[in-house]
CSV table of C-alpha atoms in Angstrom, one decimal:
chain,number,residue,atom,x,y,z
A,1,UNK,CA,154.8,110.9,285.7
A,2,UNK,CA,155.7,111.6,289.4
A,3,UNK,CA,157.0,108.0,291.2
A,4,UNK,CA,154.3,105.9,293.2
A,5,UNK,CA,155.2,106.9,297.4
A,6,UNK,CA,154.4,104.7,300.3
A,7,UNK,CA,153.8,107.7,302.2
A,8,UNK,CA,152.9,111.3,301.6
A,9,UNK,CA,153.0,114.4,304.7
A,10,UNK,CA,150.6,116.7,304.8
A,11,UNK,CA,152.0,119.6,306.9
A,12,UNK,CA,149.0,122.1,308.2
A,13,UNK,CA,150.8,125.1,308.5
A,14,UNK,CA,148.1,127.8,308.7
A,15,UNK,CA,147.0,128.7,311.6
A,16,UNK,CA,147.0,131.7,313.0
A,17,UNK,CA,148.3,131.5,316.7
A,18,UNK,CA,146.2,133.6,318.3
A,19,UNK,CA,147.1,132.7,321.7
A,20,UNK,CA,150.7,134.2,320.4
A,21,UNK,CA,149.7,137.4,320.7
A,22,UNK,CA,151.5,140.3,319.0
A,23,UNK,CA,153.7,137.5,317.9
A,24,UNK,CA,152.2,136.3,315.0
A,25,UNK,CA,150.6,139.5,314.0
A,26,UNK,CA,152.4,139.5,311.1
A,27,UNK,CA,153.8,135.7,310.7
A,28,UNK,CA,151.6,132.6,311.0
A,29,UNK,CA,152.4,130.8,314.0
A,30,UNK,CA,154.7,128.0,312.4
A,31,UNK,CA,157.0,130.1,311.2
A,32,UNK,CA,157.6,132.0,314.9
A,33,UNK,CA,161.6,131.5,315.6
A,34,UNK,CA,162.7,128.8,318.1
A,35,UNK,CA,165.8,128.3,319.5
A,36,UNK,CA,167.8,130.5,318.7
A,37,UNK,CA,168.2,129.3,315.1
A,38,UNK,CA,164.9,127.9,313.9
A,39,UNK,CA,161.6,127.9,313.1
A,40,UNK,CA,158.8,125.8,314.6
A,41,UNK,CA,158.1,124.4,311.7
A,42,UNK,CA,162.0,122.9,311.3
A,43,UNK,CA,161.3,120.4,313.3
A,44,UNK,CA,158.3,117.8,311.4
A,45,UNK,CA,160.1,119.2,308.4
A,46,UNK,CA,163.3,117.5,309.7
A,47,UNK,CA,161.3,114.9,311.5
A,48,UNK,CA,159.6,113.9,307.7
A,49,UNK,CA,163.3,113.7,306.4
A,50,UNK,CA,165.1,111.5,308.9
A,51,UNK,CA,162.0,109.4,308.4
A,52,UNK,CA,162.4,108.7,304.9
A,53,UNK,CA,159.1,110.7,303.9
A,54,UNK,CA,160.6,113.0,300.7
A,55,UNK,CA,157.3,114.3,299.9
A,56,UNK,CA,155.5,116.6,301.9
A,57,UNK,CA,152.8,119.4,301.4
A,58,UNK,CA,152.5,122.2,303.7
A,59,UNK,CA,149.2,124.2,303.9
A,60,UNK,CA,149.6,127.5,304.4
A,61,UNK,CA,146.6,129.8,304.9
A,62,UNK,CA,147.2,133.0,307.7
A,63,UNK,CA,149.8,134.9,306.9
A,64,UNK,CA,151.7,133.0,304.6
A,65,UNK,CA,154.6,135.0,302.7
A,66,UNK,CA,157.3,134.9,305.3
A,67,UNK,CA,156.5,131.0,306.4
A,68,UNK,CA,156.4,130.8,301.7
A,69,UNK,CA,160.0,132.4,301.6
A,70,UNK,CA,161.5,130.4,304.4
A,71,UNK,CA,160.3,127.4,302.8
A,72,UNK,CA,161.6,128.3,299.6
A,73,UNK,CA,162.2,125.3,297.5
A,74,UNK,CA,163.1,122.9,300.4
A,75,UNK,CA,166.7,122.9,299.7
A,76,UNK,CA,167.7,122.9,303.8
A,77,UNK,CA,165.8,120.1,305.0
A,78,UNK,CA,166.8,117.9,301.6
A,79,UNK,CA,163.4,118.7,300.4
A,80,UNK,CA,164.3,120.1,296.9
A,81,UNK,CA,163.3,117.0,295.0
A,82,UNK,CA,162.5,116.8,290.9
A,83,UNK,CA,160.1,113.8,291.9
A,84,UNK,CA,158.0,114.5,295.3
A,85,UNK,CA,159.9,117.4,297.5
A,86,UNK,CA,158.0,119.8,299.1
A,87,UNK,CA,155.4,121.8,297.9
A,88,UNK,CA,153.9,124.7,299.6
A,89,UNK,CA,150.0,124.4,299.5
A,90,UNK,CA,147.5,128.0,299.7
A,91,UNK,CA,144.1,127.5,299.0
A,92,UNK,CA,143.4,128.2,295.5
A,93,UNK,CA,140.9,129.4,292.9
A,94,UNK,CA,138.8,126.5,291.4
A,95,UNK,CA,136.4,127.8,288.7
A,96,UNK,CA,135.4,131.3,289.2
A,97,UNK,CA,135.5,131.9,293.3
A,98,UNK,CA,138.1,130.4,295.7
A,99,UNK,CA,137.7,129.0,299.2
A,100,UNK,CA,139.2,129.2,302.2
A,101,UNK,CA,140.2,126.1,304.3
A,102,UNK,CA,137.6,125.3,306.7
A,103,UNK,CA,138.8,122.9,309.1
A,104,UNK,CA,142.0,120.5,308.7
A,105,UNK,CA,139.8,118.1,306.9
A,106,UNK,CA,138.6,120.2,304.2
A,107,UNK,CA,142.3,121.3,304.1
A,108,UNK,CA,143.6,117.9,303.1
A,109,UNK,CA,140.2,117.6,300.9
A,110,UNK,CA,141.3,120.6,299.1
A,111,UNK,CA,144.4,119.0,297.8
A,112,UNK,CA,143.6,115.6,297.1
A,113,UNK,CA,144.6,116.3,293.6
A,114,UNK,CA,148.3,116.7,295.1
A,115,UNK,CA,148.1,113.4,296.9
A,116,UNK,CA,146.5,111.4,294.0
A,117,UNK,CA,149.8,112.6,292.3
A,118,UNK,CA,152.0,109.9,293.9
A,119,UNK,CA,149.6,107.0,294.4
A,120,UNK,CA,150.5,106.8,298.5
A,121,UNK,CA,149.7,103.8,300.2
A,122,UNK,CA,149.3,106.1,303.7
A,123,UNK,CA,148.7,109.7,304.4
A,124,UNK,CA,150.7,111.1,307.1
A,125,UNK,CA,148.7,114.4,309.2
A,126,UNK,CA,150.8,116.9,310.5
A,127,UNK,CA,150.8,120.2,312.7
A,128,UNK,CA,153.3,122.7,312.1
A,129,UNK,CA,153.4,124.3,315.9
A,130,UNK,CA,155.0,121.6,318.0
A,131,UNK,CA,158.6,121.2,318.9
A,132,UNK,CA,159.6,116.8,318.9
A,133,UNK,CA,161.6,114.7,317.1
A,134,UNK,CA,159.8,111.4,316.0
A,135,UNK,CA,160.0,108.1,313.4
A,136,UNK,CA,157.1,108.5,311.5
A,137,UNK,CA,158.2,105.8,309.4
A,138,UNK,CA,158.0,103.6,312.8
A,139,UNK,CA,154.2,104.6,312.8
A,140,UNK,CA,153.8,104.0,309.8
A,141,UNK,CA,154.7,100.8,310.1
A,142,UNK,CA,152.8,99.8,313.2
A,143,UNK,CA,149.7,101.4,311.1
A,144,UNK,CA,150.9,98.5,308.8
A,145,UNK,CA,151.3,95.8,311.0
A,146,UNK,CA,147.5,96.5,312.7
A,147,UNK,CA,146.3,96.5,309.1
A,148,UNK,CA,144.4,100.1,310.4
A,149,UNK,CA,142.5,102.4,308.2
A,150,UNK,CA,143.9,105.1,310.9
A,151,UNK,CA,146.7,105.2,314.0
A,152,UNK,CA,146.8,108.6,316.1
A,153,UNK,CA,150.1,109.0,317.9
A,154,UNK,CA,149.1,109.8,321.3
A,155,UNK,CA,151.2,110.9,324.6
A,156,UNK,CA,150.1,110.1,328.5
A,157,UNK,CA,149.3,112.7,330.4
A,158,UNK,CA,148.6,113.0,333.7
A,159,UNK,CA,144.6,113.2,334.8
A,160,UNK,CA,144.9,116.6,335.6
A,161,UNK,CA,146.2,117.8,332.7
A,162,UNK,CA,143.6,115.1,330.4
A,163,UNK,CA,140.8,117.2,330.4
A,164,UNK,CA,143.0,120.2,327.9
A,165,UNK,CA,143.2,117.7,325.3
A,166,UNK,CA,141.5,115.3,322.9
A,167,UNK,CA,141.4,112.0,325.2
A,168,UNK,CA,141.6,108.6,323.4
A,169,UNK,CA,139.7,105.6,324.9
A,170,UNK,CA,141.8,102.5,324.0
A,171,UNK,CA,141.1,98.4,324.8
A,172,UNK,CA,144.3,96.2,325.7
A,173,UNK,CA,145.5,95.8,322.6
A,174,UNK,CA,145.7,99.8,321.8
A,175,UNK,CA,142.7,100.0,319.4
A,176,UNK,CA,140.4,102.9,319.6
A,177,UNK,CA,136.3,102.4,320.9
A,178,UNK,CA,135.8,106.4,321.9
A,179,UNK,CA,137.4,110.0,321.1
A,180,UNK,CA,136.8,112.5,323.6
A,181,UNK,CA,137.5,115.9,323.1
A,182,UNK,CA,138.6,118.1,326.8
A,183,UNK,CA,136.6,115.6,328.8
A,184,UNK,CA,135.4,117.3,332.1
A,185,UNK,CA,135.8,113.4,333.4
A,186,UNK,CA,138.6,111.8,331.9
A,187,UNK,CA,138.6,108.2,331.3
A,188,UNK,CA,142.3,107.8,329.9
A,189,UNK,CA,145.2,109.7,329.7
A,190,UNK,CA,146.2,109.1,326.0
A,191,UNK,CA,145.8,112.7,324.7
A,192,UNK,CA,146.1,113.0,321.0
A,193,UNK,CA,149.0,114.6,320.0
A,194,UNK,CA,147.7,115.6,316.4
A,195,UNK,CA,149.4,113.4,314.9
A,196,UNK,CA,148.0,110.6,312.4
A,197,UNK,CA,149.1,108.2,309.9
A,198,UNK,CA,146.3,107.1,307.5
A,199,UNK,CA,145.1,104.5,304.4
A,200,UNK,CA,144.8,107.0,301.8
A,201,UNK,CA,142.0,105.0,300.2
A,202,UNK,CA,140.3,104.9,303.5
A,203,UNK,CA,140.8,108.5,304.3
A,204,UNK,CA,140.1,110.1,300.6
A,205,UNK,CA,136.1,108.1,301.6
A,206,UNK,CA,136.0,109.9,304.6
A,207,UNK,CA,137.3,113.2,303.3
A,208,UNK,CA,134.9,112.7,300.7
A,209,UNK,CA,131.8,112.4,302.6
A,210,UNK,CA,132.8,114.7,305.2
A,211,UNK,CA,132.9,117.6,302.5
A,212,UNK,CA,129.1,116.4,301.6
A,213,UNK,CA,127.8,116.9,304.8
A,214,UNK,CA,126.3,120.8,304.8
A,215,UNK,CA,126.4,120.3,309.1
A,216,UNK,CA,130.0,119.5,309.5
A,217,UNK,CA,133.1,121.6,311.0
A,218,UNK,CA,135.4,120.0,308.3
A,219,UNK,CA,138.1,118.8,311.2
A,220,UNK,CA,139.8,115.5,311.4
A,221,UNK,CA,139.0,115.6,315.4
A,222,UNK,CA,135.2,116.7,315.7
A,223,UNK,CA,134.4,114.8,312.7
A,224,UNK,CA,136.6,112.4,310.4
A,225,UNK,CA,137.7,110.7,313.5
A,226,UNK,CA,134.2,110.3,315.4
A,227,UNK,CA,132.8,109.5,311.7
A,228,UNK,CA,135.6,106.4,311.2
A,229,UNK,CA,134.9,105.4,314.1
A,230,UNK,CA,131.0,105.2,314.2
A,231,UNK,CA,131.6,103.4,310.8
A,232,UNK,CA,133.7,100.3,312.9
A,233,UNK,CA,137.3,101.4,311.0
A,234,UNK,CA,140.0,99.7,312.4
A,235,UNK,CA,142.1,102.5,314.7
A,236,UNK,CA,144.4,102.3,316.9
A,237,UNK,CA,146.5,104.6,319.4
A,238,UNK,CA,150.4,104.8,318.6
A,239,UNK,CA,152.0,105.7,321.8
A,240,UNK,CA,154.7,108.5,321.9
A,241,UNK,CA,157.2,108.4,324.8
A,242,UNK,CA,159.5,111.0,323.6
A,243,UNK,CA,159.8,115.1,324.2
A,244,UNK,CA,157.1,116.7,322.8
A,245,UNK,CA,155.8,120.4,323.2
A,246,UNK,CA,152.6,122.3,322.2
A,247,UNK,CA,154.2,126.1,322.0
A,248,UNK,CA,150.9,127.7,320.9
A,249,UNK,CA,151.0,130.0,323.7
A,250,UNK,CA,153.4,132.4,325.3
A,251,UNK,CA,153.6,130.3,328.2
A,252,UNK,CA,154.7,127.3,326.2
A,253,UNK,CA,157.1,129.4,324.2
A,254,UNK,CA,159.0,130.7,327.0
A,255,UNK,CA,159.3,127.6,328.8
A,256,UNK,CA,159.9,125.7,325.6
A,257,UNK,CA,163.1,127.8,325.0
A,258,UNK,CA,164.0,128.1,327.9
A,259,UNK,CA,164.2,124.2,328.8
A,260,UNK,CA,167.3,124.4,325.8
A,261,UNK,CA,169.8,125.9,328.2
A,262,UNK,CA,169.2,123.3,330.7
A,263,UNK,CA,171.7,120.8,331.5
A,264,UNK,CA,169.7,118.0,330.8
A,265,UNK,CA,167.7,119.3,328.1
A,266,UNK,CA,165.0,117.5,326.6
A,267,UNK,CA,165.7,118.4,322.9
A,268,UNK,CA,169.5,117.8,322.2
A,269,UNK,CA,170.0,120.1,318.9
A,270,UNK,CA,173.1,118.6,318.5
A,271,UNK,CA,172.3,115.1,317.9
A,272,UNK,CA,173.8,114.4,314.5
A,273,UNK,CA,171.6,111.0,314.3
A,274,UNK,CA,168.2,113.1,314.2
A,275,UNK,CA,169.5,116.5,313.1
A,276,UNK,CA,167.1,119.3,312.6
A,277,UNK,CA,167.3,121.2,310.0
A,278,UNK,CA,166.8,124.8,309.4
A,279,UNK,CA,167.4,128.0,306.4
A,280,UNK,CA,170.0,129.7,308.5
A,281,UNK,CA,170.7,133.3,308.4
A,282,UNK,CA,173.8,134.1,306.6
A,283,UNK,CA,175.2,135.9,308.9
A,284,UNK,CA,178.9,136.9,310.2
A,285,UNK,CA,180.4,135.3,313.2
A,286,UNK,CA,178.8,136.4,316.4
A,287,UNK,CA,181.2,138.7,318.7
A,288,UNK,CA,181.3,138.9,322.5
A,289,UNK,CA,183.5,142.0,323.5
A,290,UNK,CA,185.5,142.5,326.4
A,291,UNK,CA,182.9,143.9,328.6
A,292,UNK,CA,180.0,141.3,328.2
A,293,UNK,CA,179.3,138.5,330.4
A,294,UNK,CA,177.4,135.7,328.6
A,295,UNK,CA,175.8,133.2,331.3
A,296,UNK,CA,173.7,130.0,330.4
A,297,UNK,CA,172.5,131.2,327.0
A,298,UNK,CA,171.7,130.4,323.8
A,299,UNK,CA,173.6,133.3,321.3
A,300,UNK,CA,173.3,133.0,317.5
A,301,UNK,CA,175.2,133.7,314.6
A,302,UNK,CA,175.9,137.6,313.8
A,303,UNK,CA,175.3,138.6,317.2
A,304,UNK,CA,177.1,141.6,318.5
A,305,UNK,CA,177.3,141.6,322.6
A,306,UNK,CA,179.0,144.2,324.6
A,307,UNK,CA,176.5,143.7,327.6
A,308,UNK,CA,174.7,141.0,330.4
A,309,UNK,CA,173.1,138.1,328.7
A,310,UNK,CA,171.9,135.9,331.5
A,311,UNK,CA,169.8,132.7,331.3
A,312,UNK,CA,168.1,134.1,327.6
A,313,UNK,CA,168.2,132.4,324.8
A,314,UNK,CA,169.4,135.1,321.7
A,315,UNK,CA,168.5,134.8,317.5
A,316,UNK,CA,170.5,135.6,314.8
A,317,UNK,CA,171.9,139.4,314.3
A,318,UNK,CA,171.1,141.1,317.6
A,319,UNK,CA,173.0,143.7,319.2
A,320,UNK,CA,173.1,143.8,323.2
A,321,UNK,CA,174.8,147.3,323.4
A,322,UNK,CA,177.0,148.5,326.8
A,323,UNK,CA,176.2,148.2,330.1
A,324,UNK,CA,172.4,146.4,328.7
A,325,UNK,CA,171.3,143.6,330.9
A,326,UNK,CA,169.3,141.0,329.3
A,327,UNK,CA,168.1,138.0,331.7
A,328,UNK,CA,165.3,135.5,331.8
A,329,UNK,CA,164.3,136.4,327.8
A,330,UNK,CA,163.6,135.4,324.6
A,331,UNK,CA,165.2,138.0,321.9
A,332,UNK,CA,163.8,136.9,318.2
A,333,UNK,CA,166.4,137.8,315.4
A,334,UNK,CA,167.4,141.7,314.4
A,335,UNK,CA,166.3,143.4,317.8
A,336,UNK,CA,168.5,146.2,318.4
A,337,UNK,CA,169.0,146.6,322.4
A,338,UNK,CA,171.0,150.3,323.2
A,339,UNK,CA,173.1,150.8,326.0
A,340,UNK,CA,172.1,150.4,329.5
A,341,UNK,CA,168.6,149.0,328.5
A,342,UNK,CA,167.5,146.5,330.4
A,343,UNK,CA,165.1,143.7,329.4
A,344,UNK,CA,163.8,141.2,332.1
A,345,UNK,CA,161.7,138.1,331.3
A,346,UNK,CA,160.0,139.2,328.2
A,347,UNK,CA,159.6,137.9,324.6
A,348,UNK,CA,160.7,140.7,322.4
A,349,UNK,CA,159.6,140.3,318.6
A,350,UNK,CA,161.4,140.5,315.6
A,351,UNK,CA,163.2,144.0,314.8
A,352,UNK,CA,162.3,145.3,317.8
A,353,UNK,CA,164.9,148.4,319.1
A,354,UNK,CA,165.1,149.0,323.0
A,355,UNK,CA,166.6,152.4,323.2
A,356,UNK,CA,168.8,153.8,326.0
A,357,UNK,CA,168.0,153.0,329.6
A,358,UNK,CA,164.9,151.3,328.5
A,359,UNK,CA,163.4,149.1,330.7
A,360,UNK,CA,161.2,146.0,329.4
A,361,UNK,CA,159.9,143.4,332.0
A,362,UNK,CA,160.7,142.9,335.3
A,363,UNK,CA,162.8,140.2,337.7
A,364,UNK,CA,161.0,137.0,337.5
A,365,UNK,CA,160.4,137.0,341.6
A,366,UNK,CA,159.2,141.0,341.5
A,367,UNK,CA,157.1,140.2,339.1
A,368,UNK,CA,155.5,137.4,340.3
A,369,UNK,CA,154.4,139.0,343.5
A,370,UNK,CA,152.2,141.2,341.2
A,371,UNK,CA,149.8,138.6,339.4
A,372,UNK,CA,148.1,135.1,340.3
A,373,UNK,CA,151.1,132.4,340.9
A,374,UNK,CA,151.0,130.0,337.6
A,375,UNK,CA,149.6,132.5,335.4
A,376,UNK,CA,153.1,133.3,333.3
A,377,UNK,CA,152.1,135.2,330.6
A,378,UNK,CA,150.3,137.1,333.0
A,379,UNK,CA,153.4,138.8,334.2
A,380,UNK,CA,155.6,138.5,330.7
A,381,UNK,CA,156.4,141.7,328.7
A,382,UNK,CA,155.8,140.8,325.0
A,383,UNK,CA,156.8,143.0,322.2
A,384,UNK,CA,155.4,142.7,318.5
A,385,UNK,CA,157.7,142.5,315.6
A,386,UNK,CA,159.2,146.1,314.3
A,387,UNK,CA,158.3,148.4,317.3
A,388,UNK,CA,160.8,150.9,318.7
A,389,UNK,CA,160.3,151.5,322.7
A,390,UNK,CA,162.1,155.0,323.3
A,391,UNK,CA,164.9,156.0,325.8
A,392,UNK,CA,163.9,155.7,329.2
A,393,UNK,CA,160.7,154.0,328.7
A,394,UNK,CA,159.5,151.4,330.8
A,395,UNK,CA,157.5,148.8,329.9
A,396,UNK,CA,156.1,146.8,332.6
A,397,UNK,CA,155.7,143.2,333.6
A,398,UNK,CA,152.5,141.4,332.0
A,399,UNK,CA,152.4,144.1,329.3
A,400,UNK,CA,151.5,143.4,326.0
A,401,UNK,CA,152.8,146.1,322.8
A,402,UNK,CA,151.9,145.7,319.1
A,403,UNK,CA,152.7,149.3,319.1
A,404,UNK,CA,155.7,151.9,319.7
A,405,UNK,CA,155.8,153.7,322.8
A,406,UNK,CA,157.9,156.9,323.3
């Protein structure tokens, strides 16, 4: 019989990423590379373990056999446990017909079974597409110390930026009177980051009810939330001041990597106190040959360079071939770039190949003179996963490929 937990994670790991683009065509958007040597999903995985949280259950839905093998059996992230671990979480076949997951609520309702398993006191509520380190365990201790059915870690904004997110409404002492999801007229500038720790008792109710109701959207923001708090639960806002990143968009992505190879980078990857964890490649030494010139960049493991690499941050086993410039980019692992190709502020996909005297993107300034200022994925090249752009081809800023082009 599996070991009574204070807390269980529940990771939700399957959405789609639409905003991604020809990213996550074939991968679900947690599983996207970030950084040159992980996934986004590395980091609450890491975060759970340097919080003490050893079991966790990721729900996976779009997508899921890449994000499946990388988790494997949780052996990176100290996750490979005979008593709690992690456990990867599809929606299955109950009775004769299966169901999809409807909303994050009916997600977590879907696998109360897995929960009931180890007794928890609290429920930690997880997304699987944001890039932060945090103590859950502190949370989970100020849930404690409230005595609250339900905390929501939240993270000021400014006003402008309020009205893009779920605004909490808050008395002095931090507990919770109104949610308010992308309020035209903001009234606070707590903006839920997603994240909540609850009383599993109190939440399995919720869950339970919520599942009865024929009219509801089955998600923890348009409807468990709103429901606890009609019912006068105790809830309060836990307020984050650390780094923390939504990269559900190209925009994000980009600037998300890119913010690595400053100086004074937000996320320090190299902070052996709150290490984040990730199934690297195994791959051979990388190898920068006599003719390359490697400026402010990320380059991982196995990566052959006999090019430019300028201000780009580079995955595992890619090849940057003679004379190639690559500047102002993202490259995700196994992209073969040929000599004298050039790729200019672009995301290129997994296993892409840029052949001879290719061109992909553009300067950052030429093409921002193109498009509407602010609008970055507007003048981004992004190429899918797998496609081969042919010698001589250009590609142009702003385009989006899912496809080869010859």
């Amino acid at each position: 019989m599996p070991t009574k937990k204070r807390a269980v994670a529940m990771l939700l790991a399957g959405g789609q990423g639409s905003r991604l683009g020809v990213l996550t065509t074939q991968v679900a958007k947690p599983a996207i590379p970030f950084g040159g040597k992980y996934r986004i999903i590395d980091f609450p995985l890491s975060n759970c373990v340097n919080s003490g949280i050893d079991t966790v259950g990721v729900l996976t839905q779009y997508m899921p056999l890449d994000l499946n093998g990388y988790i494997g059996n949780g052996q990176p992230w100290d996750l490979d446990r005979n008593d709690g671990g992690v456990a990867v979480l599809p929606p299955y076949q109950k009775g004769k017909a299966g169901e999809w997951y409807k909303g994050t609520a009916n997600a977590i309702y879907q696998n109360i079974a897995f929960i009931e398993r180890y007794d928890p006191e609290y429920v930690v509520v997880l997304s699987g597409d944001h890039i932060y380190k945090m103590d859950y365990n502190k949370m989970i201790e100020y849930t404690e110390e409230k005595n609250a059915a339900c905390t929501i870690a939240v993270l000021n904004v400014t006003l402008e930026e309020a009205s893009r997110f779920g605004i909490l409404n808050t008395n002095d002492d931090n507990s919770i009177y109104e949610f308010e999801e992308k309020p035209a007229h903001p009234k606070s500038t707590k903006a839920s980051m997603g994240i909540y720790v609850f009383q599993w008792k109190k939440m399995k109710y919720y869950l339970e009810a919520d599942e009865a109701d024929p009219n509801s959207s089955n998600d923890f923001g348009k409807n468990i939330i709103p429901a606890m708090l009609n019912a006068g639960e105790r809830m309060f806002a836990y307020e984050f001041d650390g780094y923390w990143k939504d990269v559900g968009t190209l925009d994000s992505l980009w600037d998300a990597n890119m913010e690595l190879l400053s100086a004074d980078s937000p996320v320090n990857l190299n902070d052996s106190s709150w290490k984040i964890y990730a199934r690297s490649a195994n791959a051979m030494p990388q190898y920068v040959s006599v003719h390359a010139k490697v400026k402010n960049s990320i380059v991982a493991e196995g990566c052959r360079v006999h090019g430019n690499v300028e201000n780009s941050v580079v995955f595992n086993d890619v090849y940057i071939g003679r004379g190639a410039v690559v500047k102002d980019s993202v490259i995700l692992p196994n992209t073969v770039i040929e000599d004298n190709a050039k790729v200019e502020y672009s995301i290129l996909g997994q296993g892409v190949t840029v052949a001879q005297g290719a061109v992909v993107g553009a300067a950052k300034e030429v093409a921002m003179a193109t498009v509407e200022p602010g609008k970055m994925s507007g003048y981004m090249a992004v190429l899918g996963d797998s496609i081969t752009i042919g010698e001589n081809v250009t590609v142009k800023a702003g385009e989006m490929l899912a496809e080869d082009r010859f």
